[in-house]
mmCIF file of N, CA and C in Angstrom:
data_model
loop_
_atom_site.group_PDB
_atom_site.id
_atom_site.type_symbol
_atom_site.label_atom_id
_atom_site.label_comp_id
_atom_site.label_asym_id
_atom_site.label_seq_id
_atom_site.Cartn_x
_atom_site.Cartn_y
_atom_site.Cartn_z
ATOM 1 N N UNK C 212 -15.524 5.228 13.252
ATOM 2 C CA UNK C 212 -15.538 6.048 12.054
ATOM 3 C C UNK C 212 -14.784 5.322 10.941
ATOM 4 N N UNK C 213 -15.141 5.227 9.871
ATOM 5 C CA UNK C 213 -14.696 4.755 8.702
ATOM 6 C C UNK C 213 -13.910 5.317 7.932
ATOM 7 N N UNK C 214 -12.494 4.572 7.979
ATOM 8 C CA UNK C 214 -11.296 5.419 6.883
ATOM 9 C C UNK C 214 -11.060 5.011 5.855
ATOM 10 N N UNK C 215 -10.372 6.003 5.038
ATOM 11 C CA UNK C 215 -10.127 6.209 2.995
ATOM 12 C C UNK C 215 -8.710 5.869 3.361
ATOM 13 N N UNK C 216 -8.013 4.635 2.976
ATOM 14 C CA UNK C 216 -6.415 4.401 2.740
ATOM 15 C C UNK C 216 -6.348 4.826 1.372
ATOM 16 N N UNK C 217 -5.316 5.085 1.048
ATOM 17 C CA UNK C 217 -4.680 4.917 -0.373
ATOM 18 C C UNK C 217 -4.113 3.478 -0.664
ATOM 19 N N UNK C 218 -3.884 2.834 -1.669
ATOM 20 C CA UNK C 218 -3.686 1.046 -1.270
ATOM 21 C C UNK C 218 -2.659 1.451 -2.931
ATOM 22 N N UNK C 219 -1.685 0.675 -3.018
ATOM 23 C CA UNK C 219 -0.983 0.359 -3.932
ATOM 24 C C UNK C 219 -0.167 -1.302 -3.839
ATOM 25 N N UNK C 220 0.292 -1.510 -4.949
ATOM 26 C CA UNK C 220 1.267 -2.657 -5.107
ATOM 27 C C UNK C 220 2.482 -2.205 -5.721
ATOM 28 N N UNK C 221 3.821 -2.414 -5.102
ATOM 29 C CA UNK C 221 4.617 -2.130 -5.813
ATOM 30 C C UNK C 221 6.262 -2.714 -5.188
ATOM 31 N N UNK C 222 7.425 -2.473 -6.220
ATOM 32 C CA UNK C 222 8.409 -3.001 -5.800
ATOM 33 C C UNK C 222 9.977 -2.299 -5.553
ATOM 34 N N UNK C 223 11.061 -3.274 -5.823
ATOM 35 C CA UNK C 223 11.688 -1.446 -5.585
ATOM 36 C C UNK C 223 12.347 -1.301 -7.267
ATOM 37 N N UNK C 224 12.803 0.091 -6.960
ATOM 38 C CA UNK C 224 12.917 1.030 -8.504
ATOM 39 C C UNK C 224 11.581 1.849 -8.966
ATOM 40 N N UNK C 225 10.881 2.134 -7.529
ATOM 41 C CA UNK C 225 9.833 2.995 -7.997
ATOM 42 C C UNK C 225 9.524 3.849 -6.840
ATOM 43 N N UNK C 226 10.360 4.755 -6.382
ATOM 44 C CA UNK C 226 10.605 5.535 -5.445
ATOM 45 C C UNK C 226 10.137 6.840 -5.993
ATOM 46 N N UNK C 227 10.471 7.100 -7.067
ATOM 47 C CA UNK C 227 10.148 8.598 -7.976
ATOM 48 C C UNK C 227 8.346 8.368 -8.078
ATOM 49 N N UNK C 228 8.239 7.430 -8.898
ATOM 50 C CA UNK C 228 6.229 7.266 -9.693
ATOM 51 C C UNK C 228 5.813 6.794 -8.159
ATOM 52 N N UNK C 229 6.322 6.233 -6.645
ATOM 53 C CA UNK C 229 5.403 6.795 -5.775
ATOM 54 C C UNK C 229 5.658 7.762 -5.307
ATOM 55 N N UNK C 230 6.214 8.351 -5.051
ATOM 56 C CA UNK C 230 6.167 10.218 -4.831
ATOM 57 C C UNK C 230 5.173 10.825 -5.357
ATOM 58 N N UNK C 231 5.664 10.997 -6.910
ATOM 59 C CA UNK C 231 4.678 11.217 -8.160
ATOM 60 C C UNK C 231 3.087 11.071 -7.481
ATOM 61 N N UNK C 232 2.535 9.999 -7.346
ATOM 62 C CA UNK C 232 1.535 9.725 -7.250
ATOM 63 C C UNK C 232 0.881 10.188 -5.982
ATOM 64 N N UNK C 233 1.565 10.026 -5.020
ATOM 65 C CA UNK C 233 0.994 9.237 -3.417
ATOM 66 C C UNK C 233 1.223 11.302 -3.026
ATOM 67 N N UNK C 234 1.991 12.124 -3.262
ATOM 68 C CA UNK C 234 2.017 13.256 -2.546
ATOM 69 C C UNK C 234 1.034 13.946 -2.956
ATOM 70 N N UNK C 235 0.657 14.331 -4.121
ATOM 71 C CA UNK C 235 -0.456 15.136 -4.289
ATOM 72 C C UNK C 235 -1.699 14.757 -3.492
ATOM 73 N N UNK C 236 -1.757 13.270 -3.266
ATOM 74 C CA UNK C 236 -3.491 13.626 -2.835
ATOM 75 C C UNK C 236 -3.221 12.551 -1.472
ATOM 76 N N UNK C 237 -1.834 12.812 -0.525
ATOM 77 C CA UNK C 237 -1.859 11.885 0.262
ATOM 78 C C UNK C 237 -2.682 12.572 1.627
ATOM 79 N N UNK C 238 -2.972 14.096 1.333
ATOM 80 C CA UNK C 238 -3.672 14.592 2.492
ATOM 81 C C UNK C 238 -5.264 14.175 2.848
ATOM 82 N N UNK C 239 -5.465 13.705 1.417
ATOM 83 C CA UNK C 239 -6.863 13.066 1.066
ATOM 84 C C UNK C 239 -7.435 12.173 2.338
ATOM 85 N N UNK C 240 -6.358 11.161 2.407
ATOM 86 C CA UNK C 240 -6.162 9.768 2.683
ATOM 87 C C UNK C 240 -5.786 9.622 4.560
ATOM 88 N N UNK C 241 -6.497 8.611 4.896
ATOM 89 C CA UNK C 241 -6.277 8.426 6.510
ATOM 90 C C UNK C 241 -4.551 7.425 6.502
ATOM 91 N N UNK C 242 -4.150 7.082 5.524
ATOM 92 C CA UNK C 242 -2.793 6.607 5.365
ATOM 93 C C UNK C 242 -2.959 6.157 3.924
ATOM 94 N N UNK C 243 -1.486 5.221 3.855
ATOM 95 C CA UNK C 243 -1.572 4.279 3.029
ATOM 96 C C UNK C 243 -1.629 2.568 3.772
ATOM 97 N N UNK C 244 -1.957 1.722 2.696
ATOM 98 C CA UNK C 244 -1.822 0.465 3.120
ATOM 99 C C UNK C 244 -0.880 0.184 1.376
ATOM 100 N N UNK C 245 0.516 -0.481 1.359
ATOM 101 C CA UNK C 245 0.907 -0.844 -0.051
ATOM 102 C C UNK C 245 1.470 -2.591 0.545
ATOM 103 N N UNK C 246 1.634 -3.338 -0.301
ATOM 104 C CA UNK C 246 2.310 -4.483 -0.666
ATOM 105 C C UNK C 246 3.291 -3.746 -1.219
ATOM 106 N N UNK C 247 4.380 -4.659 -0.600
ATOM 107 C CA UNK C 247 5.547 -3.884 -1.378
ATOM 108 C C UNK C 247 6.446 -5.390 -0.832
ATOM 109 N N UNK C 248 7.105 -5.995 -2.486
ATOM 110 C CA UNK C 248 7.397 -6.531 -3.183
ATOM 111 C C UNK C 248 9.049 -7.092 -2.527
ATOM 112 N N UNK C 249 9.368 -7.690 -2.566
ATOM 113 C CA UNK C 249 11.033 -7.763 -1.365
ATOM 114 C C UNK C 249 11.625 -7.459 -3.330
ATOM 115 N N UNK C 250 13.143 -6.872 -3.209
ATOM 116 C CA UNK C 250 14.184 -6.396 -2.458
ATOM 117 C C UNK C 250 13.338 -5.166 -1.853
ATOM 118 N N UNK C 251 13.513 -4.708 -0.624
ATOM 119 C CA UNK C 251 13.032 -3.284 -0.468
ATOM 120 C C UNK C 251 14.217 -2.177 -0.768
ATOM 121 N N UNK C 252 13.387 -0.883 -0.982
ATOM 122 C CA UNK C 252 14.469 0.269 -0.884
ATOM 123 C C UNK C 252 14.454 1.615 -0.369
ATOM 124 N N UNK C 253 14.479 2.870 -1.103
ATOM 125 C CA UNK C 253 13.696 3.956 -0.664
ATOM 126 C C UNK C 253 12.625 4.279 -0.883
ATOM 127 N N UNK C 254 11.928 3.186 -1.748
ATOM 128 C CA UNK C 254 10.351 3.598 -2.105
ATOM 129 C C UNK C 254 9.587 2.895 -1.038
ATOM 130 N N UNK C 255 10.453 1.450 0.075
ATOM 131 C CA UNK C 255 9.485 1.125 0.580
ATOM 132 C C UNK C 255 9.852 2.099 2.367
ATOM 133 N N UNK C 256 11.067 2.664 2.532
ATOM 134 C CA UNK C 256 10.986 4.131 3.241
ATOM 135 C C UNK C 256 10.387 4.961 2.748
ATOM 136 N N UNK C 257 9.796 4.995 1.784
ATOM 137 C CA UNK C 257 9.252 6.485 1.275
ATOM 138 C C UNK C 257 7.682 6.363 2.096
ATOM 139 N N UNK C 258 7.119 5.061 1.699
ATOM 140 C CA UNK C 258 5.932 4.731 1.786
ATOM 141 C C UNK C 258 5.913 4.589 3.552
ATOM 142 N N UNK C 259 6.868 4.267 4.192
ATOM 143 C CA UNK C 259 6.552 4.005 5.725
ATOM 144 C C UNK C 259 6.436 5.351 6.067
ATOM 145 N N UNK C 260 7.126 6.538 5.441
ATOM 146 C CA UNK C 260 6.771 7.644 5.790
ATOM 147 C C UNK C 260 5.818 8.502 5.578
ATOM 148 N N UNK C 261 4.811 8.174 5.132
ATOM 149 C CA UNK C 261 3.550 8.323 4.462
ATOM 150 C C UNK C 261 2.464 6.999 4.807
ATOM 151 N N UNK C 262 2.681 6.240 5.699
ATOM 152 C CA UNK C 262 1.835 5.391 6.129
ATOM 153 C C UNK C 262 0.593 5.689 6.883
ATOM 154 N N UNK C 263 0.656 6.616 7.911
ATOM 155 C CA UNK C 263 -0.337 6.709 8.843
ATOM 156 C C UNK C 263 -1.129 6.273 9.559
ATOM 157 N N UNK C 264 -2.270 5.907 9.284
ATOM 158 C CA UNK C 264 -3.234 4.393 10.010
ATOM 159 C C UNK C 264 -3.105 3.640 9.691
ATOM 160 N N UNK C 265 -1.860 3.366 8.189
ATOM 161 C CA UNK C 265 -2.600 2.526 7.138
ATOM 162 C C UNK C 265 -1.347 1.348 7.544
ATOM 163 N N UNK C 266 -0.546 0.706 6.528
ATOM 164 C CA UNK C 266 0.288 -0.422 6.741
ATOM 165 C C UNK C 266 1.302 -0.580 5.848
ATOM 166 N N UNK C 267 2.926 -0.882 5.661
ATOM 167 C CA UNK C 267 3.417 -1.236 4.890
ATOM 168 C C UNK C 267 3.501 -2.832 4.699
ATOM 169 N N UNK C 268 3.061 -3.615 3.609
ATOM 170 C CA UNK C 268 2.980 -5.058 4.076
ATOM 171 C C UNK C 268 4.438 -5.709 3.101
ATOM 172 N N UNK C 269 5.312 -6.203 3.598
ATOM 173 C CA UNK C 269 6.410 -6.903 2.924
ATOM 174 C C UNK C 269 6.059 -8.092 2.275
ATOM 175 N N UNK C 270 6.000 -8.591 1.071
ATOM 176 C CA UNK C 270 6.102 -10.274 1.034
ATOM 177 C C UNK C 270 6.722 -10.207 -0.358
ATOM 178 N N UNK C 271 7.226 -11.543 -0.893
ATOM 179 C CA UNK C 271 7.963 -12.046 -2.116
ATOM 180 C C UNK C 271 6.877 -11.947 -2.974
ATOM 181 N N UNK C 272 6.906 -11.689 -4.070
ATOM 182 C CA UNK C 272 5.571 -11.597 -5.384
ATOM 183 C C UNK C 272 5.621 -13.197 -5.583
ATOM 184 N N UNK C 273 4.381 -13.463 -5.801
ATOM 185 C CA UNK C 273 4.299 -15.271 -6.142
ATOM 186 C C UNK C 273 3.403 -15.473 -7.297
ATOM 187 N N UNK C 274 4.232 -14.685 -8.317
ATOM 188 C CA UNK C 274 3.344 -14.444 -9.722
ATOM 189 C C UNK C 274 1.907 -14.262 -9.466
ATOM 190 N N UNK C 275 1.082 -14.294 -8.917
ATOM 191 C CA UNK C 275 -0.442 -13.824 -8.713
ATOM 192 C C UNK C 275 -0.639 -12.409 -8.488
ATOM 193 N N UNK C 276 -1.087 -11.950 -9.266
ATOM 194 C CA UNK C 276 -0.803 -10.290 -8.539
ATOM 195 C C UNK C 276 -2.442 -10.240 -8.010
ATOM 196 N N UNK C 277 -3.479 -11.334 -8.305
ATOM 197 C CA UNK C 277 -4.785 -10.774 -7.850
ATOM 198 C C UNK C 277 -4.190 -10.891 -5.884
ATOM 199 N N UNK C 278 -3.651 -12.080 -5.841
ATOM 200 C CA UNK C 278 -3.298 -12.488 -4.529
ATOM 201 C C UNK C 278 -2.732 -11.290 -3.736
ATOM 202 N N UNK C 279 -1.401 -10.709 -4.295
ATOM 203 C CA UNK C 279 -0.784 -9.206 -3.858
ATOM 204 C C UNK C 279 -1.898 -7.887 -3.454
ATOM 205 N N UNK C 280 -2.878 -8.120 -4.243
ATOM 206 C CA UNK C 280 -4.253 -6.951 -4.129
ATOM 207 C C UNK C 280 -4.711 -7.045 -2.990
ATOM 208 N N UNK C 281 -5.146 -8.284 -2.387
ATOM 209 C CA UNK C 281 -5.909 -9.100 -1.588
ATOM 210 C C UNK C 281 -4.856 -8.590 -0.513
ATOM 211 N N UNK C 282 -3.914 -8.687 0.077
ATOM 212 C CA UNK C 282 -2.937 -8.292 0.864
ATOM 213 C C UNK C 282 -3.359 -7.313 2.099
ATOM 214 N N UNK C 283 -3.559 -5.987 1.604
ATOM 215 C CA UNK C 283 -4.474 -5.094 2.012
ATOM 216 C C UNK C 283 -5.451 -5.622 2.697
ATOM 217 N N UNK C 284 -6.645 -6.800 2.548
ATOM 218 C CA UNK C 284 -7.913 -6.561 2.846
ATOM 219 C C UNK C 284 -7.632 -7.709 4.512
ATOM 220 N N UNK C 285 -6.235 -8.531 3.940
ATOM 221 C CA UNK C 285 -6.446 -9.421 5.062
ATOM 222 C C UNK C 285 -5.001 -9.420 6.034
ATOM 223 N N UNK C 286 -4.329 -8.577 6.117
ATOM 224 C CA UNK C 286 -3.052 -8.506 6.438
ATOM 225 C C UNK C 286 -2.716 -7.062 7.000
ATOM 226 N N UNK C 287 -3.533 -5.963 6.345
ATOM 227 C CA UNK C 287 -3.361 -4.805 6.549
ATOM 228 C C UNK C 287 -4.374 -4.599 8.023
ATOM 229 N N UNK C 288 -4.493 -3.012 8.364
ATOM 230 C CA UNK C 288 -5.542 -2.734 9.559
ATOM 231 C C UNK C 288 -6.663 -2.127 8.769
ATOM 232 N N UNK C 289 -7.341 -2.478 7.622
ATOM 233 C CA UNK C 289 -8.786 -2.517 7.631
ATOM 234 C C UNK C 289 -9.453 -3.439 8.019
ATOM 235 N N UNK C 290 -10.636 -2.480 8.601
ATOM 236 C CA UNK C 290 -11.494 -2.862 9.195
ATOM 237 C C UNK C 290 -12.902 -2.496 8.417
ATOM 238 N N UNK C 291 -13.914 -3.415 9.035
ATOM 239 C CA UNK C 291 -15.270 -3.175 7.893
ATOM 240 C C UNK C 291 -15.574 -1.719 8.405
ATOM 241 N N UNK C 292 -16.379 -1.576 6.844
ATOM 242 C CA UNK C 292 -16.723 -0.145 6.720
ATOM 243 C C UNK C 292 -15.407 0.742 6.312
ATOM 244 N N UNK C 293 -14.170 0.593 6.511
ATOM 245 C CA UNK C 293 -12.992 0.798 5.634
ATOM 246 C C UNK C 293 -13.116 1.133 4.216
ATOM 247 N N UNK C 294 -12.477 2.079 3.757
ATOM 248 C CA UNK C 294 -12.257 1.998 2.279
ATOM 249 C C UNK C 294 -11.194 2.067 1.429
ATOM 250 N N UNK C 295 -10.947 2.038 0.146
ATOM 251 C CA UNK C 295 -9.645 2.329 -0.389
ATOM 252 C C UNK C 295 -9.608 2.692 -1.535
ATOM 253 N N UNK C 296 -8.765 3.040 -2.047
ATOM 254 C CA UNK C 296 -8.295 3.540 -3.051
ATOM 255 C C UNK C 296 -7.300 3.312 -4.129
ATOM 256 N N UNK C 297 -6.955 2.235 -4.709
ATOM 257 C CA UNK C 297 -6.388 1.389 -5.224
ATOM 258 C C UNK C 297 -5.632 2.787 -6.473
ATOM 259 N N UNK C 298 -3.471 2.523 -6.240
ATOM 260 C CA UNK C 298 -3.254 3.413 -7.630
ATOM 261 C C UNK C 298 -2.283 2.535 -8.208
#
């Protein structure tokens, strides 16, 4: 069966705008999958607690942010027929 992640990029000092975002429609969603940016903090606990099928992926930003997007498709647990939801 084919699952809907929620997928974000983000770093820390944004613990509040993912709340904000990710609670209203996280029932939507078979998890999240996010890149999340080193230093970590409570946004990247916020997000493991709201993960579900999906993945928290750690790495250093290496100025490319198309590269950070990409993260998700090859690092995370999608699988084909997978989908997402990019916020």
């Amino acid at each position: 069966m084919n699952r809907l992640f929620l997928s974000t990029i983000t770093s820390a000092g944004n613990e509040a705008n993912l709340r904000a975002m990710v609670e209203p429609i996280a029932p939507l969603f078979d998890g999240v999958i996010a890149t999340f940016h080193h230093p970590t903090d409570e946004g990247a606990a916020y997000l493991e607690s709201r993960v579900g099928a999906g993945r928290v992926i750690y790495a250093h930003f290496s100025q490319r942010h198309g590269y950070s997007m990409q993260h998700i498709l090859w690092q995370g647990p999608m699988r084909d027929g997978d989908k997402f939801i990019y916020l």
